[in-house]
Short mmCIF file of N, CA, C and O in Angstrom, two decimals:
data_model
loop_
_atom_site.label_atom_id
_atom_site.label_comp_id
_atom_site.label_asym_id
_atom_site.label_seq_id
_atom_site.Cartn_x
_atom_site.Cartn_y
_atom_site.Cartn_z
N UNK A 22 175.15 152.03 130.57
CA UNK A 22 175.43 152.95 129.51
C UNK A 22 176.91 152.93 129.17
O UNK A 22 177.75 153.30 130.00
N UNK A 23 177.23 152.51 127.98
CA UNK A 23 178.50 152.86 127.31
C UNK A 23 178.61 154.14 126.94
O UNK A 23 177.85 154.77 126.21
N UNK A 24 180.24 154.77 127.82
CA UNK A 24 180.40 156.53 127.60
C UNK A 24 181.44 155.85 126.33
O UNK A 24 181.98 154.75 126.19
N UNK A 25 181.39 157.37 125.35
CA UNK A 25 181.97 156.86 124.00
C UNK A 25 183.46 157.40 124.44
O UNK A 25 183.72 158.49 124.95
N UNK A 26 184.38 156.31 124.09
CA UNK A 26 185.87 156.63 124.51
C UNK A 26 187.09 157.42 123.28
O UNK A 26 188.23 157.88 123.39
N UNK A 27 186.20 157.26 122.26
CA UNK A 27 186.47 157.81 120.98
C UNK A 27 187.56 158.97 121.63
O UNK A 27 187.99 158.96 122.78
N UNK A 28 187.78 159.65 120.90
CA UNK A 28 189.16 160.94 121.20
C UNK A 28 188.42 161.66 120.10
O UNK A 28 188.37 161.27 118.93
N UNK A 29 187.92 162.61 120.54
CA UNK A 29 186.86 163.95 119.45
C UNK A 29 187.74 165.29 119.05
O UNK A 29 187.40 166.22 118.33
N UNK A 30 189.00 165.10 119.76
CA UNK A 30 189.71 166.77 119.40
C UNK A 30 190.04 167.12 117.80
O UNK A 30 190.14 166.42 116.79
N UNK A 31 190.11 167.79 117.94
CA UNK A 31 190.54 168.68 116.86
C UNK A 31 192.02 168.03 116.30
O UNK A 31 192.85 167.77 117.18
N UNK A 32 192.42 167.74 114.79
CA UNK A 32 193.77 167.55 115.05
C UNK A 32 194.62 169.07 114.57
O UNK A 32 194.29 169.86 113.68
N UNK A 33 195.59 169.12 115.32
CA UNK A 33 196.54 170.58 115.18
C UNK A 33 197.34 170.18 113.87
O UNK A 33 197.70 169.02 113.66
N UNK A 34 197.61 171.43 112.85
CA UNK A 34 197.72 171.38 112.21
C UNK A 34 199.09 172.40 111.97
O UNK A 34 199.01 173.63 112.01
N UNK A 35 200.19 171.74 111.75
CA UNK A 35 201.51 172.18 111.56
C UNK A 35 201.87 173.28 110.36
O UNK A 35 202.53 173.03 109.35
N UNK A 36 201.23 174.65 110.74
CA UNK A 36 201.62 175.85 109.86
C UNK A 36 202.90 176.44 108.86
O UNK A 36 202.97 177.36 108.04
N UNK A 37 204.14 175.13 109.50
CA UNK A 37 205.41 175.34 109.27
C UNK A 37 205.75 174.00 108.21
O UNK A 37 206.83 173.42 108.13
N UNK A 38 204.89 173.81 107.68
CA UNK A 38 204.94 172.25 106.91
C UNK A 38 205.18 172.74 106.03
O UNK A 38 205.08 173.96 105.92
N UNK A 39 205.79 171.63 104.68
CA UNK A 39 205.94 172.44 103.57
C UNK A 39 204.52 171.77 102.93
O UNK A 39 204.08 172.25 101.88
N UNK A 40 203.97 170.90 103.44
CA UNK A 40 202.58 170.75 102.43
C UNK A 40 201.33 171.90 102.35
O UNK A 40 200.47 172.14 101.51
N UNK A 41 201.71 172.49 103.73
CA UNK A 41 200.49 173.53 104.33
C UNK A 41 201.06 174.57 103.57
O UNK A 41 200.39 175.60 103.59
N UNK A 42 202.00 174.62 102.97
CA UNK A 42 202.59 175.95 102.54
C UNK A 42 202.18 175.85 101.25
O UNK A 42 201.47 176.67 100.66
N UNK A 43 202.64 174.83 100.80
CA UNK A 43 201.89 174.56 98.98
C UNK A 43 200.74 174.54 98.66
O UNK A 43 200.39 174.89 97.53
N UNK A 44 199.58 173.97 99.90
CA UNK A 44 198.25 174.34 99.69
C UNK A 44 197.91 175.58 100.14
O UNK A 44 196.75 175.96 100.31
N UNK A 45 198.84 176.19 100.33
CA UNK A 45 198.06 177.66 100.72
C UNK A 45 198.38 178.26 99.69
O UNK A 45 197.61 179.17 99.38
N UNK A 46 199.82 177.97 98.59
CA UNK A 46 199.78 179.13 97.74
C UNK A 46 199.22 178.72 96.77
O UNK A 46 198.98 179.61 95.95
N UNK A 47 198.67 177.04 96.30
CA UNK A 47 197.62 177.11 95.45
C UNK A 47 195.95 177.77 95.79
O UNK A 47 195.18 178.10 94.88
N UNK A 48 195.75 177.82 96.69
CA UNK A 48 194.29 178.61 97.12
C UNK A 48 194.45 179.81 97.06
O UNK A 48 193.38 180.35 96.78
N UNK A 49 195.69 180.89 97.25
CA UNK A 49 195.65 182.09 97.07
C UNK A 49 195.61 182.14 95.46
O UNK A 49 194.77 182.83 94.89
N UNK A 50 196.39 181.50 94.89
CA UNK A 50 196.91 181.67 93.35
C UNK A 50 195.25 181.24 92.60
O UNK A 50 194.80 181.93 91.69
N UNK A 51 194.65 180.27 93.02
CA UNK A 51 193.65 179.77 92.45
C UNK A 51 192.45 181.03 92.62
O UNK A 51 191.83 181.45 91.64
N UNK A 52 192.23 181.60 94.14
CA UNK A 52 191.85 182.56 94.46
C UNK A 52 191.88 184.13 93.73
O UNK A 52 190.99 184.98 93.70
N UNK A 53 193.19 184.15 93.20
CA UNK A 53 193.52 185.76 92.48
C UNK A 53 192.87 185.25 91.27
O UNK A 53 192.36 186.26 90.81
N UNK A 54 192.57 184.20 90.43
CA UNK A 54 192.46 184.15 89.10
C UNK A 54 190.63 184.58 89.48
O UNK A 54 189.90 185.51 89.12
N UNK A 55 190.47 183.57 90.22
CA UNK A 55 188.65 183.56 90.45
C UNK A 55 187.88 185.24 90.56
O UNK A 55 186.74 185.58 90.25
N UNK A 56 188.90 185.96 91.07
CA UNK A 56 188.75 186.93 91.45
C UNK A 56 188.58 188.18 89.81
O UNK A 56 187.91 189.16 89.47
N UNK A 57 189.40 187.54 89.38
CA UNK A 57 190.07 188.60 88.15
C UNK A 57 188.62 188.44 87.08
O UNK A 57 187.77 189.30 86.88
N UNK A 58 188.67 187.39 86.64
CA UNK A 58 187.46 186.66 86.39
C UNK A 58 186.36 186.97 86.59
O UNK A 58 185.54 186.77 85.69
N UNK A 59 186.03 187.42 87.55
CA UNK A 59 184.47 188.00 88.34
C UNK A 59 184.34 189.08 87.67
O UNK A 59 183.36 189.13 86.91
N UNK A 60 185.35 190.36 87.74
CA UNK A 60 185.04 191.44 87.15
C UNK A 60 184.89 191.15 85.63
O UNK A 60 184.08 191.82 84.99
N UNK A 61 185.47 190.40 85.16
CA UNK A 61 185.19 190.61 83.77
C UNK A 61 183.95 190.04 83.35
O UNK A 61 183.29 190.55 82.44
N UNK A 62 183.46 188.66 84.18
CA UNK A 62 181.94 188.53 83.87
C UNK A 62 180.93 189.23 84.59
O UNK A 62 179.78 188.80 84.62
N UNK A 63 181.26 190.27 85.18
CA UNK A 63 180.03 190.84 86.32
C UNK A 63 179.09 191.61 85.23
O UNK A 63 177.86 191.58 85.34
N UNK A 64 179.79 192.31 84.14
CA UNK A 64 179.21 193.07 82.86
C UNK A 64 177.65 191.91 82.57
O UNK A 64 176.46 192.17 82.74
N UNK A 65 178.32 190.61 82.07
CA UNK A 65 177.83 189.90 81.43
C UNK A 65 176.77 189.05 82.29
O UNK A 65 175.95 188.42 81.62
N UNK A 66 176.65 188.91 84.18
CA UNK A 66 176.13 188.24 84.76
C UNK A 66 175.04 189.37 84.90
O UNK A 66 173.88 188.98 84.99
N UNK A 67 175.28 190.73 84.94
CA UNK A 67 174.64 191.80 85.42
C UNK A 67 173.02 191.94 84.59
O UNK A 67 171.87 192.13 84.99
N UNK A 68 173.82 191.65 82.82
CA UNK A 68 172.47 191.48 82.08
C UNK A 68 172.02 190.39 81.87
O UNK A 68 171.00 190.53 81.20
N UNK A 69 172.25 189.19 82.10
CA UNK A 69 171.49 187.90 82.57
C UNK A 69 170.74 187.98 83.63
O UNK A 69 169.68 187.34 83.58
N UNK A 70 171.10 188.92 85.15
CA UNK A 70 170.30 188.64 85.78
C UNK A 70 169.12 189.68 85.42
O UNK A 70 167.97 189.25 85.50
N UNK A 71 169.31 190.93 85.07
CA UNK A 71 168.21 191.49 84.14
C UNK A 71 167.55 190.92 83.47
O UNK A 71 166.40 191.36 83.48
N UNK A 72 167.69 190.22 82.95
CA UNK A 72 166.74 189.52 81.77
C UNK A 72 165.99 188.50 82.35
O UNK A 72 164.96 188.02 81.88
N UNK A 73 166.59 188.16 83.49
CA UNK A 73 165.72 186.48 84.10
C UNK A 73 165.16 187.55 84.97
O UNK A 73 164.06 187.01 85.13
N UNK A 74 165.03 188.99 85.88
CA UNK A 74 164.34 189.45 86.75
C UNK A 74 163.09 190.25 85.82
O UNK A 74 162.15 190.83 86.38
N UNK A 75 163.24 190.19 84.36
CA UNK A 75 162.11 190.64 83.57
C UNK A 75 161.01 189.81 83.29
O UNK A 75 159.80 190.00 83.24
N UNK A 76 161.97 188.52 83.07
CA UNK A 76 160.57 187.07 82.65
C UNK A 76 160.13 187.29 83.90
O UNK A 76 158.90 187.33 83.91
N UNK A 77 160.75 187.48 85.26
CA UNK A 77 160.24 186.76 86.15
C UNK A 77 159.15 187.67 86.73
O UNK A 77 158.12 187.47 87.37
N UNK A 78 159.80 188.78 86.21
CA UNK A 78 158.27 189.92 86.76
C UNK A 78 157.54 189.39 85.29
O UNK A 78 157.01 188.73 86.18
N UNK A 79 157.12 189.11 84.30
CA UNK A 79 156.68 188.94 83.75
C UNK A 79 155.48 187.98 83.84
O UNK A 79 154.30 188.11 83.50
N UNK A 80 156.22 186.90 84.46
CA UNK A 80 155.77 185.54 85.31
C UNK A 80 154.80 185.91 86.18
O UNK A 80 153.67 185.41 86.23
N UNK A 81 155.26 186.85 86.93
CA UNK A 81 154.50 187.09 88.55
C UNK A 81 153.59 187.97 88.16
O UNK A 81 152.94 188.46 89.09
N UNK A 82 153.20 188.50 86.61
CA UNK A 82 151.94 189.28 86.31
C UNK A 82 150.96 188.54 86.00
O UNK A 82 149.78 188.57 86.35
N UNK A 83 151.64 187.74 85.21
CA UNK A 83 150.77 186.90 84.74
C UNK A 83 149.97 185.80 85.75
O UNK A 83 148.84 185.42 85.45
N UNK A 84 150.51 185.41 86.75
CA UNK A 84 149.82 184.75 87.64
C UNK A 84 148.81 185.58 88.99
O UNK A 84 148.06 185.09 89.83
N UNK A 85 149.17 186.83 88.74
CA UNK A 85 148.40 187.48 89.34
C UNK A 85 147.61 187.49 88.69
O UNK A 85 146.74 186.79 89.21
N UNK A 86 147.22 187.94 87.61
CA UNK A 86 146.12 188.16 86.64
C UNK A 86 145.26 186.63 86.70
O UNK A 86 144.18 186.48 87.28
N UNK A 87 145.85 185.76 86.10
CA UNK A 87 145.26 184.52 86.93
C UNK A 87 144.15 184.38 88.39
O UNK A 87 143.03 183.90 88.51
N UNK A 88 144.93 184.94 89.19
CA UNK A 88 144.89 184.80 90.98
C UNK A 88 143.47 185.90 90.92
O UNK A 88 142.49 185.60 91.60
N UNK A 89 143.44 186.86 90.29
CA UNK A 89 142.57 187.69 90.01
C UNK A 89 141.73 187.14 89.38
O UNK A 89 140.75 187.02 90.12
N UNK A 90 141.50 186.66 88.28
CA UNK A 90 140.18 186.33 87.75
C UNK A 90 139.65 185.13 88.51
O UNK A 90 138.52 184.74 88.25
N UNK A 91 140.45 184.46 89.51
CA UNK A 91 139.88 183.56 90.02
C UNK A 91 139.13 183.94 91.14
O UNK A 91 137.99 183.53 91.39
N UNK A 92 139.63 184.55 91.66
CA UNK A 92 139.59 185.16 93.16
C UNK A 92 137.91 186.40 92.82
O UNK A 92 136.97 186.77 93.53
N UNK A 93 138.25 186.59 91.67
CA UNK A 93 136.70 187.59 91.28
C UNK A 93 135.47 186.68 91.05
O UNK A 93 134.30 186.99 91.28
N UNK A 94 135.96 185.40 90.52
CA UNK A 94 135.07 184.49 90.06
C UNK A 94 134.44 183.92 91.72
O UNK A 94 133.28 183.86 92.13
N UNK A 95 135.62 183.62 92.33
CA UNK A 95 135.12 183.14 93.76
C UNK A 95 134.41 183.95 94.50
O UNK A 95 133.47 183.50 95.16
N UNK A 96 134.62 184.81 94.51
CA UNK A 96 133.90 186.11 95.29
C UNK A 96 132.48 186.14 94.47
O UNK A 96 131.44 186.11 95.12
N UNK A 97 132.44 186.18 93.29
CA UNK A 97 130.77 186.17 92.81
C UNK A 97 130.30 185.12 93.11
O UNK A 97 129.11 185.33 93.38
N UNK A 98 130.64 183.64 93.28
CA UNK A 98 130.03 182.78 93.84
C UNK A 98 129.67 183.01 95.14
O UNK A 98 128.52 183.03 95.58
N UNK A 99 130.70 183.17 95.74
CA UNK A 99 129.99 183.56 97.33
C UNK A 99 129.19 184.01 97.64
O UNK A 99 128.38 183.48 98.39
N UNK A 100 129.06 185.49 97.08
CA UNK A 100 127.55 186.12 96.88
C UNK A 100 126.45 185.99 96.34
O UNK A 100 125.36 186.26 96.83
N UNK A 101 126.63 185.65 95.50
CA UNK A 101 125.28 184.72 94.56
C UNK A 101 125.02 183.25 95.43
O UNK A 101 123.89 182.78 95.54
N UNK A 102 125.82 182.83 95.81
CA UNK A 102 125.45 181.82 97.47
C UNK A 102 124.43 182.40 98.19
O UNK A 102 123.30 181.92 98.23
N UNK A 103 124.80 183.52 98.81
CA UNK A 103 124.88 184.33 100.19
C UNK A 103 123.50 185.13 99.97
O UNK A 103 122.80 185.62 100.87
N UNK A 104 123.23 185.17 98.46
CA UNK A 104 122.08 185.87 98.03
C UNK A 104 122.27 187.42 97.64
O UNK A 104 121.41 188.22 97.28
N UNK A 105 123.53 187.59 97.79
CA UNK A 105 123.21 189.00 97.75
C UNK A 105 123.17 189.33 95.86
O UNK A 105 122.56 190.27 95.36
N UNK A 106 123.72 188.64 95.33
CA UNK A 106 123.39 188.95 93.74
C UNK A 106 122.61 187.94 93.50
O UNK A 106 122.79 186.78 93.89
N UNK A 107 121.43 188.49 92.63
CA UNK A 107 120.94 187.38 91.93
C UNK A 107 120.73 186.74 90.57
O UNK A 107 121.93 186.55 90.37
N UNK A 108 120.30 186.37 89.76
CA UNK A 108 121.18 185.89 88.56
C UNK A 108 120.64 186.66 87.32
O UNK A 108 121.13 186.50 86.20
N UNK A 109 119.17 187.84 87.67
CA UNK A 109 118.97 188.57 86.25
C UNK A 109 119.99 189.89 87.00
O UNK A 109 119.76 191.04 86.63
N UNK A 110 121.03 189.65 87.99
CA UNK A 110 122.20 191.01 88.48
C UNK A 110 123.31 190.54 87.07
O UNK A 110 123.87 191.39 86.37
N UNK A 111 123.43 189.32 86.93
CA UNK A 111 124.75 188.61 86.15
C UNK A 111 124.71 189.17 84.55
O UNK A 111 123.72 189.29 83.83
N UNK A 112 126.14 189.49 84.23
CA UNK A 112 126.18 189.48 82.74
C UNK A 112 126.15 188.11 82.03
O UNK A 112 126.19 187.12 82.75
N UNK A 113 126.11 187.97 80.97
CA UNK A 113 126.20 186.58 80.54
C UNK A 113 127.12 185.93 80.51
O UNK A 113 126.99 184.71 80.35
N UNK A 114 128.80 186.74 80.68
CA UNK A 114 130.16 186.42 80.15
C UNK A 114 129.74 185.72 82.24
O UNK A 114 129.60 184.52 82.45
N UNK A 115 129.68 186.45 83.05
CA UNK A 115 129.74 185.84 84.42
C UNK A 115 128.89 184.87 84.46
O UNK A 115 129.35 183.92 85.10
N UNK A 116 127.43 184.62 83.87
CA UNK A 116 127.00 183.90 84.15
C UNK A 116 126.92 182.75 83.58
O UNK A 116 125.86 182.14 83.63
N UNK A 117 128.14 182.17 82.84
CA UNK A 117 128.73 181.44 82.00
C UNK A 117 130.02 180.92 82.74
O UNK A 117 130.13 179.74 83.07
N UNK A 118 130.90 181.77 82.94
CA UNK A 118 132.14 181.28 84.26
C UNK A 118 131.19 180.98 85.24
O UNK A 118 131.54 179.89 85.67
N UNK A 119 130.08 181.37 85.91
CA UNK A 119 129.73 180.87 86.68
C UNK A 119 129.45 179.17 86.58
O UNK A 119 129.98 178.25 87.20
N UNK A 120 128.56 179.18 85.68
CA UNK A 120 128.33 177.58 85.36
C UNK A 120 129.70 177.29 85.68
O UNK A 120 130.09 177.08 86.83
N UNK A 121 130.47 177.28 84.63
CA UNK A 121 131.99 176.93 84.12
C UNK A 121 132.38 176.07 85.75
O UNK A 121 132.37 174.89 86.08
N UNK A 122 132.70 177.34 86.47
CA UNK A 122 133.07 176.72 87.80
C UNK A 122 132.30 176.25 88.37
O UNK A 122 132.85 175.69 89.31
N UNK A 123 131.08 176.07 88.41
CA UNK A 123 130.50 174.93 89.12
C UNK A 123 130.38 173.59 88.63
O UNK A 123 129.87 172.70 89.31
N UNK A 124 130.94 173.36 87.16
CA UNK A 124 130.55 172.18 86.98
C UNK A 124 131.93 171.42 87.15
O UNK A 124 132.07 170.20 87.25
N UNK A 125 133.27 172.75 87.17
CA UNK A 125 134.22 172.13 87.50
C UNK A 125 134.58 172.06 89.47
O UNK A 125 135.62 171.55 89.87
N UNK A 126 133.88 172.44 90.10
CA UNK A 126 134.20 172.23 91.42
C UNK A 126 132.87 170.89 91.42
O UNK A 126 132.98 170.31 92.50
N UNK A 127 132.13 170.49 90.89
CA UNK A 127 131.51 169.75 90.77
C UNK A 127 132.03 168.23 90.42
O UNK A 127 131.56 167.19 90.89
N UNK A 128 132.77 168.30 89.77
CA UNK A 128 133.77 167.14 89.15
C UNK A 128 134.76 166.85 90.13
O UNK A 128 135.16 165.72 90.40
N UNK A 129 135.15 167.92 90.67
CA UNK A 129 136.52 167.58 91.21
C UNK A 129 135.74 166.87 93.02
O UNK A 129 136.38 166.04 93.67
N UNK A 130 134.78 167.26 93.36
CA UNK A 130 133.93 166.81 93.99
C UNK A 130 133.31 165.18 93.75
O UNK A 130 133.26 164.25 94.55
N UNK A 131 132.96 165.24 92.61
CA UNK A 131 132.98 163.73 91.93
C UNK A 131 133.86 162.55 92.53
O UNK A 131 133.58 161.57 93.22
N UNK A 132 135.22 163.15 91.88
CA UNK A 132 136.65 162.61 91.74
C UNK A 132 136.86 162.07 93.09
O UNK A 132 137.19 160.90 93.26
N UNK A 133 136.66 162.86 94.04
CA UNK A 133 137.07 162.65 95.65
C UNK A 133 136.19 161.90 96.60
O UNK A 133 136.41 161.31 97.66
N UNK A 134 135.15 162.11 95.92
CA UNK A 134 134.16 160.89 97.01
C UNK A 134 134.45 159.52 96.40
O UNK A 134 134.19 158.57 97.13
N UNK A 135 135.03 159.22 95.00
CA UNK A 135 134.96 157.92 94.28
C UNK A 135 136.27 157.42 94.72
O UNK A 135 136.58 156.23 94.80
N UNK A 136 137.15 158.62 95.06
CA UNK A 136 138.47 158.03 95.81
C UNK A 136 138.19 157.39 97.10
O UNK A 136 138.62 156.27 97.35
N UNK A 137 137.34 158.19 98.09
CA UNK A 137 137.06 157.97 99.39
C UNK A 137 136.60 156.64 99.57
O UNK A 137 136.97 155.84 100.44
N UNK A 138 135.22 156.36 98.09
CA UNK A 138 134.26 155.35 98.28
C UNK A 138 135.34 154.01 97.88
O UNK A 138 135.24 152.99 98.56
N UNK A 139 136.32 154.07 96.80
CA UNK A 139 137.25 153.19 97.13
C UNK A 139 137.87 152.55 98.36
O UNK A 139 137.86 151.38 98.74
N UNK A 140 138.46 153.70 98.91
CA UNK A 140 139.13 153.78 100.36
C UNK A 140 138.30 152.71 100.92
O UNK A 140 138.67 151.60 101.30
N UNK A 141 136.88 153.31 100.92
CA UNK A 141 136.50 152.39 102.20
C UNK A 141 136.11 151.26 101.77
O UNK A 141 135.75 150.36 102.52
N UNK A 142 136.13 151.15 100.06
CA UNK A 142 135.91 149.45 100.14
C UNK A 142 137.16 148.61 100.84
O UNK A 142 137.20 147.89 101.84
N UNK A 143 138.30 149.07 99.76
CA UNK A 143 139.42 148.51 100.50
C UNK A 143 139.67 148.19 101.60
O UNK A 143 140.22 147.14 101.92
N UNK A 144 139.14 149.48 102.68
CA UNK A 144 139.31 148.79 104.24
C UNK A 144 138.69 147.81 104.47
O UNK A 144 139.02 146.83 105.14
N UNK A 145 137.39 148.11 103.70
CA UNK A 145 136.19 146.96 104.27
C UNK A 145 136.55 145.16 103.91
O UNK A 145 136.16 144.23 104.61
N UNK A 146 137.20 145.06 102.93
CA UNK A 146 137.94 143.82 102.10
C UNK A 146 139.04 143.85 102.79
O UNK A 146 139.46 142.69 102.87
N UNK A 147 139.71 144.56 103.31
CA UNK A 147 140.85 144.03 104.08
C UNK A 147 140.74 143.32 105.83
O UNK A 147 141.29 142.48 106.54
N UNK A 148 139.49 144.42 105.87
CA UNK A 148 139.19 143.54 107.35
C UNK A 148 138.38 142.39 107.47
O UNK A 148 138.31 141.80 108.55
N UNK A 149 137.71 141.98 106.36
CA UNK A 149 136.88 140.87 106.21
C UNK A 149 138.38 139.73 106.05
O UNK A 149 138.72 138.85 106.84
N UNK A 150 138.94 140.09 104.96
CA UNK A 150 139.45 139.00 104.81
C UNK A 150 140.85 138.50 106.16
O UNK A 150 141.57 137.52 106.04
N UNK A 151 140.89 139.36 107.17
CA UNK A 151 141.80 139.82 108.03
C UNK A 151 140.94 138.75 109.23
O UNK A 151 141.53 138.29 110.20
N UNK A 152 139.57 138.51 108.96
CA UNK A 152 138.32 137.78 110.08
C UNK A 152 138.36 136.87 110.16
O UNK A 152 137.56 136.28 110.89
#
């Protein structure tokens, strides 16, 4: 094992320099402006962030409402599974999303075995020709 001979310290840094002195009074000086600055846009950042925390509750209703009609739709499937509703229980508007989603969990069901059934040709052609 090679121990690393490198030199890892810290280098000390001469407080009495005149370069350390010039970068310090540009960071304070640069510092007071940044500062001055803030207050005068805090007015103006204050109602920007109002306005983006309104879309954004706005946003987060709307996807609830979403999350909800889905989540109601799933839940009547389950039960109409499960037996406990049966389909002269259904209004027509449900028993219409109902179809709806089954013909789309039906598809997407489609989609994934034709991926799979690919898959395994491919393996199957790769190990033949691998023989």
């Amino acid at each position: 094992m090679k121990e690393d001979t490198k030199e890892k310290t810290l280098v000390s840094i001469n407080e009495n320099s005149m370069f350390y002195k010039i970068k310090v009074f540009f960071k304070d000086l640069f510092k007071r402006n940044n500062d001055s600055t803030h207050i005068v846009n805090s007015s103006n950042t204050s109602n920007v962030i109002k306005e983006s925390e309104n879309t954004k509750n706005v946003f987060m209703e709307n996807i609830k409402n979403i999350e909800d009609e889905e989540t109601k739709l799933l839940k009547l499937q389950k039960q109409y599974r499960a037996g406990e509703i049966q389909e002269e229980d259904l209004t027509i508007e449900q028993t219409n999303s109902l179809c709806a989603l089954f013909d789309k969990q039906i598809a997407t069901l489609k989609k994934s075995n034709e991926m799979r059934r690919q898959r395994i040709l491919d393996y199957k052609r790769k190990v033949q020709t691998d023989s």
